[in-house]
CSV table of C-alpha atoms and ligand atoms in Angstrom, one decimal:
chain,number,residue,atom,x,y,z
A,1,UNK,CA,5.1,13.1,11.4
A,2,UNK,CA,2.2,10.9,10.2
A,3,UNK,CA,2.2,7.2,10.8
A,4,UNK,CA,0.7,4.7,8.3
A,5,UNK,CA,0.1,1.0,8.8
A,6,UNK,CA,0.1,-1.1,5.6
A,7,UNK,CA,-2.1,-4.0,6.6
A,8,UNK,CA,-4.1,-6.9,5.2
A,9,UNK,CA,-3.9,-10.2,6.9
A,10,UNK,CA,-3.9,-11.9,3.6
A,11,UNK,CA,-0.5,-12.8,2.4
A,12,UNK,CA,0.8,-11.9,-1.1
A,13,UNK,CA,-1.5,-8.9,-1.7
A,14,UNK,CA,1.4,-6.4,-2.1
A,15,UNK,CA,1.9,-5.0,1.4
A,16,UNK,CA,5.7,-5.2,1.2
A,17,UNK,CA,6.0,-4.2,-2.4
A,18,UNK,CA,3.8,-1.1,-1.7
A,19,UNK,CA,5.7,-0.2,1.5
A,20,UNK,CA,9.1,-0.3,-0.3
A,21,UNK,CA,8.0,1.4,-3.5
A,22,UNK,CA,5.6,4.0,-2.1
A,23,UNK,CA,8.2,4.8,0.5
A,24,UNK,CA,11.0,5.2,-2.2
A,25,UNK,CA,8.7,7.3,-4.4
A,26,UNK,CA,7.8,9.6,-1.5
A,27,UNK,CA,11.5,10.0,-0.7
A,28,UNK,CA,12.1,10.8,-4.4
A,29,UNK,CA,9.5,13.5,-4.0
A,30,UNK,CA,11.6,15.0,-1.3
A,31,UNK,CA,9.8,13.6,1.8
A,32,UNK,CA,11.6,12.2,4.7
A,33,UNK,CA,10.4,8.6,5.1
A,34,UNK,CA,10.9,6.0,7.7
A,35,UNK,CA,10.0,2.4,6.8
A,36,UNK,CA,9.5,-0.1,9.7
A,37,UNK,CA,9.6,-3.8,8.9
A,38,UNK,CA,7.3,-5.5,11.4
A,39,UNK,CA,7.2,-8.9,9.6
A,40,UNK,CA,9.5,-11.6,10.9
A,41,UNK,CA,9.9,-12.7,7.3
A,42,UNK,CA,11.8,-9.5,6.8
A,43,UNK,CA,11.0,-9.2,3.1
A,44,UNK,CA,11.1,-5.4,3.3
A,45,UNK,CA,14.5,-5.5,5.0
A,46,UNK,CA,16.1,-7.6,2.3
A,47,UNK,CA,14.0,-6.1,-0.5
A,48,UNK,CA,15.4,-2.6,0.1
A,49,UNK,CA,18.9,-3.9,0.1
A,50,UNK,CA,19.7,-4.2,3.8
A,51,UNK,CA,20.7,-7.5,5.2
A,52,UNK,CA,21.7,-8.9,1.9
A,53,UNK,CA,25.2,-9.2,3.3
A,54,UNK,CA,23.8,-11.3,6.1
A,55,UNK,CA,21.7,-13.5,3.8
A,56,UNK,CA,24.2,-16.3,3.5
A,57,UNK,CA,25.1,-16.8,7.1
A,58,UNK,CA,23.2,-15.8,10.2
A,59,UNK,CA,20.3,-14.2,8.4
A,60,UNK,CA,18.3,-17.4,8.1
A,61,UNK,CA,18.6,-18.6,11.7
A,62,UNK,CA,16.5,-17.6,14.6
A,63,UNK,CA,19.7,-16.7,16.6
A,64,UNK,CA,20.4,-13.2,17.7
A,65,UNK,CA,20.5,-10.8,14.8
A,66,UNK,CA,23.9,-9.3,13.8
A,67,UNK,CA,22.2,-5.8,13.7
A,68,UNK,CA,19.7,-3.9,15.8
A,69,UNK,CA,16.2,-4.3,14.7
A,70,UNK,CA,12.5,-3.9,15.5
A,71,UNK,CA,12.7,-6.9,17.9
A,72,UNK,CA,15.1,-5.0,20.1
A,73,UNK,CA,12.9,-2.0,20.0
A,74,UNK,CA,9.7,-3.9,21.0
A,75,UNK,CA,11.1,-6.4,23.4
A,76,UNK,CA,14.3,-4.9,24.7
A,77,UNK,CA,12.9,-1.3,24.6
A,78,UNK,CA,16.0,0.2,22.9
A,79,UNK,CA,15.3,3.6,21.4
A,80,UNK,CA,13.8,3.4,17.9
A,81,UNK,CA,16.4,5.8,16.5
A,82,UNK,CA,19.2,3.4,17.6
A,83,UNK,CA,17.9,0.8,15.1
A,84,UNK,CA,17.8,3.2,12.2
A,85,UNK,CA,19.7,2.3,9.1
A,86,UNK,CA,20.1,4.4,5.9
A,87,UNK,CA,19.2,3.0,2.5
A,88,UNK,CA,20.6,3.8,-1.0
A,89,UNK,CA,17.9,6.5,-1.4
A,90,UNK,CA,18.6,9.7,0.5
A,91,UNK,CA,15.6,10.6,2.8
A,92,UNK,CA,14.6,6.9,3.0
A,93,UNK,CA,15.4,5.2,6.4
A,94,UNK,CA,14.6,1.8,7.6
A,95,UNK,CA,14.1,0.0,10.9
A,96,UNK,CA,14.9,-3.6,9.9
A,97,UNK,CA,13.4,-6.8,11.0
A,98,UNK,CA,14.9,-10.2,11.6
A,99,UNK,CA,13.6,-13.7,11.9
A,100,UNK,CA,13.9,-13.5,15.7
A,101,UNK,CA,10.8,-11.3,15.6
A,102,UNK,CA,8.9,-14.6,15.0
A,103,UNK,CA,9.0,-15.3,18.8
A,104,UNK,CA,8.1,-11.8,19.8
A,105,UNK,CA,4.3,-12.2,19.8
A,106,UNK,CA,4.7,-15.0,22.4
A,107,UNK,CA,7.1,-12.9,24.5
A,108,UNK,CA,4.8,-10.0,24.4
A,109,UNK,CA,1.8,-11.8,25.8
A,110,UNK,CA,2.9,-11.2,29.4
A,111,UNK,CA,4.3,-7.7,28.9
A,112,UNK,CA,2.6,-4.7,30.3
A,113,UNK,CA,0.8,-2.6,27.6
A,114,UNK,CA,1.7,-5.2,25.0
A,115,UNK,CA,-0.5,-3.6,22.4
A,116,UNK,CA,1.2,-0.2,22.6
A,117,UNK,CA,4.9,-1.1,22.6
A,118,UNK,CA,5.4,0.4,19.1
A,119,UNK,CA,3.3,3.4,19.8
A,120,UNK,CA,5.5,4.1,22.9
A,121,UNK,CA,8.7,3.7,20.8
A,122,UNK,CA,7.4,6.2,18.2
A,123,UNK,CA,6.3,8.7,20.8
A,124,UNK,CA,9.8,8.9,22.4
A,125,UNK,CA,11.7,9.7,19.3
A,126,UNK,CA,12.2,13.1,17.7
A,127,UNK,CA,13.8,12.7,14.3
A,128,UNK,CA,12.4,14.9,11.6
A,129,UNK,CA,10.3,12.5,9.5
A,130,UNK,CA,7.3,13.3,7.3
A,131,UNK,CA,5.9,9.8,6.9
A,132,UNK,CA,6.4,6.5,8.8
A,133,UNK,CA,5.2,3.4,6.8
A,134,UNK,CA,4.9,0.2,8.8
A,135,UNK,CA,4.8,-3.1,6.9
A,136,UNK,CA,2.8,-5.8,8.6
A,137,UNK,CA,3.0,-9.6,8.7
A,138,UNK,CA,0.1,-11.5,7.1
A,139,UNK,CA,-2.0,-12.0,10.3
A,140,UNK,CA,-4.0,-10.0,12.8
A,141,UNK,CA,-1.7,-11.0,15.7
A,142,UNK,CA,0.0,-8.7,18.3
A,143,UNK,CA,2.5,-7.3,15.8
A,144,UNK,CA,-0.2,-6.0,13.5
A,145,UNK,CA,-2.2,-4.8,16.5
A,146,UNK,CA,0.9,-2.9,17.7
A,147,UNK,CA,1.0,-1.2,14.3
A,148,UNK,CA,-2.7,-0.4,14.3
A,149,UNK,CA,-2.3,1.1,17.8
A,150,UNK,CA,0.6,3.2,16.7
A,151,UNK,CA,-0.8,4.5,13.4
A,152,UNK,CA,-2.8,7.5,12.3
A,153,UNK,CA,-3.9,6.0,9.1
A,154,UNK,CA,-4.6,2.4,7.9
A,155,UNK,CA,-3.7,1.7,4.2
A,156,UNK,CA,-5.1,-1.5,2.8
A,157,UNK,CA,-3.6,-3.0,-0.3
A,158,UNK,CA,-6.0,-5.3,-2.2
A,159,UNK,CA,-4.9,-7.7,-4.9
A,160,UNK,CA,-7.1,-7.7,-8.0
A,161,UNK,CA,-7.7,-11.4,-7.8
A,162,UNK,CA,-10.6,-13.7,-6.9
A,163,UNK,CA,-11.5,-13.5,-3.1
A,164,UNK,CA,-10.0,-10.0,-3.0
A,165,UNK,CA,-12.5,-8.8,-0.4
A,166,UNK,CA,-12.2,-12.0,1.7
A,167,UNK,CA,-11.1,-11.4,5.3
A,168,UNK,CA,-11.5,-7.6,5.0
A,169,UNK,CA,-14.5,-7.7,7.3
A,170,UNK,CA,-12.3,-9.1,10.0
A,171,UNK,CA,-9.6,-6.4,9.4
A,172,UNK,CA,-12.2,-3.7,9.6
A,173,UNK,CA,-13.7,-5.2,12.8
A,174,UNK,CA,-10.3,-5.3,14.4
A,175,UNK,CA,-9.8,-1.7,13.4
A,176,UNK,CA,-13.0,-0.8,15.1
A,177,UNK,CA,-11.9,-2.6,18.3
A,178,UNK,CA,-8.5,-0.9,18.2
A,179,UNK,CA,-10.3,2.5,18.4
A,180,UNK,CA,-10.8,1.9,22.1
A,181,UNK,CA,-7.0,2.2,22.4
A,182,UNK,CA,-6.3,4.4,19.4
A,183,UNK,CA,-9.4,6.5,18.9
A,184,UNK,CA,-8.0,8.5,16.0
A,185,UNK,CA,-7.1,5.6,13.8
A,186,UNK,CA,-8.6,6.3,10.4
A,187,UNK,CA,-8.9,4.2,7.2
A,188,UNK,CA,-6.7,6.3,5.1
A,189,UNK,CA,-7.0,4.5,1.8
A,190,UNK,CA,-7.2,1.4,-0.3
A,191,UNK,CA,-4.7,0.5,-3.0
A,192,UNK,CA,-5.6,-1.9,-5.8
A,193,UNK,CA,-2.5,-3.9,-6.8
A,194,UNK,CA,-1.5,-6.5,-9.4
A,195,UNK,CA,-4.1,-5.3,-11.9
A,196,UNK,CA,-4.0,-7.3,-15.0
A,197,UNK,CA,-5.7,-5.5,-17.9
A,198,UNK,CA,-5.8,-8.8,-19.9
A,199,UNK,CA,-8.3,-10.4,-17.6
A,200,UNK,CA,-12.0,-9.6,-17.0
A,201,UNK,CA,-11.4,-10.7,-13.4
A,202,UNK,CA,-9.2,-7.7,-12.5
A,203,UNK,CA,-11.9,-5.4,-13.9
A,204,UNK,CA,-14.7,-7.0,-11.9
A,205,UNK,CA,-12.6,-6.9,-8.7
A,206,UNK,CA,-12.0,-3.2,-9.2
A,207,UNK,CA,-15.7,-2.6,-9.6
A,208,UNK,CA,-16.5,-4.6,-6.4
A,209,UNK,CA,-13.8,-2.9,-4.3
A,210,UNK,CA,-15.0,0.5,-5.6
A,211,UNK,CA,-18.5,-0.2,-4.5
A,212,UNK,CA,-17.3,-1.3,-1.0
A,213,UNK,CA,-14.7,1.4,-0.3
A,214,UNK,CA,-15.9,4.2,-2.5
A,215,UNK,CA,-13.8,7.4,-2.1
A,216,UNK,CA,-11.2,5.6,0.1
A,217,UNK,CA,-9.7,4.1,-3.0
A,218,UNK,CA,-6.6,5.6,-4.6
A,219,UNK,CA,-7.2,6.5,-8.3
A,220,UNK,CA,-3.8,5.0,-9.1
A,221,UNK,CA,-4.1,1.3,-9.7
A,222,UNK,CA,-0.8,-0.7,-9.5
A,223,UNK,CA,-0.5,-3.0,-12.5
A,224,UNK,CA,0.9,-6.5,-12.5
A,225,UNK,CA,4.5,-5.8,-13.6
A,226,UNK,CA,7.3,-8.4,-13.6
A,227,UNK,CA,9.9,-5.7,-12.9
A,228,UNK,CA,8.2,-5.1,-9.5
A,229,UNK,CA,8.7,-8.7,-8.6
A,230,UNK,CA,12.3,-8.7,-9.8
A,231,UNK,CA,13.5,-5.6,-8.0
A,232,UNK,CA,13.6,-7.0,-4.4
A,233,UNK,CA,16.1,-9.7,-5.4
A,234,UNK,CA,18.4,-6.9,-6.4
A,235,UNK,CA,17.8,-5.2,-3.1
A,236,UNK,CA,16.3,-2.2,-4.9
A,237,UNK,CA,13.1,-0.3,-5.1
A,238,UNK,CA,11.5,0.0,-8.5
A,239,UNK,CA,12.4,3.6,-8.9
A,240,UNK,CA,16.1,2.6,-8.8
A,241,UNK,CA,15.7,-0.8,-10.5
A,242,UNK,CA,13.7,0.3,-13.5
A,243,UNK,CA,12.3,3.9,-13.3
A,244,UNK,CA,10.6,3.6,-16.7
A,245,UNK,CA,8.6,0.4,-15.9
A,246,UNK,CA,4.8,0.6,-15.6
A,247,UNK,CA,5.3,-0.4,-11.9
A,248,UNK,CA,7.6,2.6,-11.2
A,249,UNK,CA,5.3,5.0,-13.0
A,250,UNK,CA,2.3,3.7,-11.0
A,251,UNK,CA,4.1,4.0,-7.6
A,252,UNK,CA,5.4,7.5,-8.5
A,253,UNK,CA,1.8,8.5,-9.4
A,254,UNK,CA,0.5,6.9,-6.2
A,255,UNK,CA,3.1,8.9,-4.2
A,256,UNK,CA,1.9,12.2,-5.7
A,257,UNK,CA,-1.7,11.2,-4.8
A,258,UNK,CA,-0.6,10.2,-1.4
A,259,UNK,CA,1.0,13.6,-0.7
A,260,UNK,CA,-2.1,15.4,-1.8
A,261,UNK,CA,-4.3,13.3,0.5
A,262,UNK,CA,-2.0,13.4,3.5
B,1,ADP,N1,2.2,-5.2,-9.0
B,1,ADP,C1,2.9,-6.3,-8.9
B,1,ADP,N2,3.3,-7.0,-10.1
B,1,ADP,C2,3.9,-8.1,-10.1
B,1,ADP,N3,4.3,-8.8,-9.0
B,1,ADP,C3,4.0,-8.2,-7.8
B,1,ADP,C4,3.3,-7.0,-7.7
B,1,ADP,N4,3.1,-6.6,-6.4
B,1,ADP,C5,3.7,-7.6,-5.7
B,1,ADP,N5,4.2,-8.6,-6.5
B,1,ADP,C6,4.9,-9.8,-6.1
B,1,ADP,O1,3.9,-10.6,-5.5
B,1,ADP,C7,4.4,-11.3,-4.3
B,1,ADP,C8,3.7,-10.8,-3.1
B,1,ADP,O2,3.9,-9.5,-2.9
B,1,ADP,P1,4.2,-8.8,-1.5
B,1,ADP,O3,4.4,-7.4,-1.6
B,1,ADP,O4,5.4,-9.6,-0.9
B,1,ADP,O5,2.9,-9.2,-0.6
B,1,ADP,P2,2.7,-9.2,0.9
B,1,ADP,O6,3.7,-8.4,1.6
B,1,ADP,O7,1.3,-8.7,1.1
B,1,ADP,O8,2.7,-10.6,1.4
B,1,ADP,C9,5.9,-10.9,-4.3
B,1,ADP,O9,6.6,-11.9,-4.9
B,1,ADP,C10,6.0,-9.6,-5.1
B,1,ADP,O10,7.2,-9.5,-5.8
B,2,MG,MG1,5.1,-8.9,3.1
């Protein structure tokens, strides 16, 4: 089992979209994949189709969740496997999030080994899983730090937009600091997302990022594709929602590259 953290403290760069669709594509390739939603916004949880039934009532409140989720794993120390849910794709499992996770960082502050709660939860479970993908909130707080401490590989999505590299220095610095707790954490790869072939800007961002990260970059670049942004509102990954879209084709290619690399 290999654990991947999908992180970039910038919001809207494609972390959640990549976690869902890379995860679904890896599952289609026959891999056993576990997605962990570590963002209180729970976009991954709703985007993969879980929690849609809760959307209208308790879902949007900070009250106790009507289902077991990553908050219970981190704060109440329930076993990770007891928060597992299946998805519409065989081989693709999820540990959901809930808005109540928003208070978790404050609750964690006084907990013993607060940086390694997720690592501990992952250590003590023995399901047969090939890849664990952890979707992070857009910050470098304790939740993201837990993911970095639990992971073998850091995957950084970068949006092909102006200021693409902004804040990455801080992420890399945090990663270096985390190595005192998790010495084997490696920068596994950089994924360029939302590439728009009609603009010169996307092209120049790709050039800059390639200079900075060299061989870490995945060859597959994810294009801007409206089908990718529509899919979550149907609670579906792109490989189910529109398998012939440019977005689906890119994530399937990315999954093949990913399997070769890891
Ligand atoms: N390749 C893409 N093409 C079009 N829209 C995208 C693409 N990737 C992400 N989006 C959309 O951009 C927004 C931000 O993406 P998201 O994955 O939620 O970012 P993050 O998790 O980093 O905040 C979402 O509305 C998502 O649907
Ligand atoms: Mg997100």
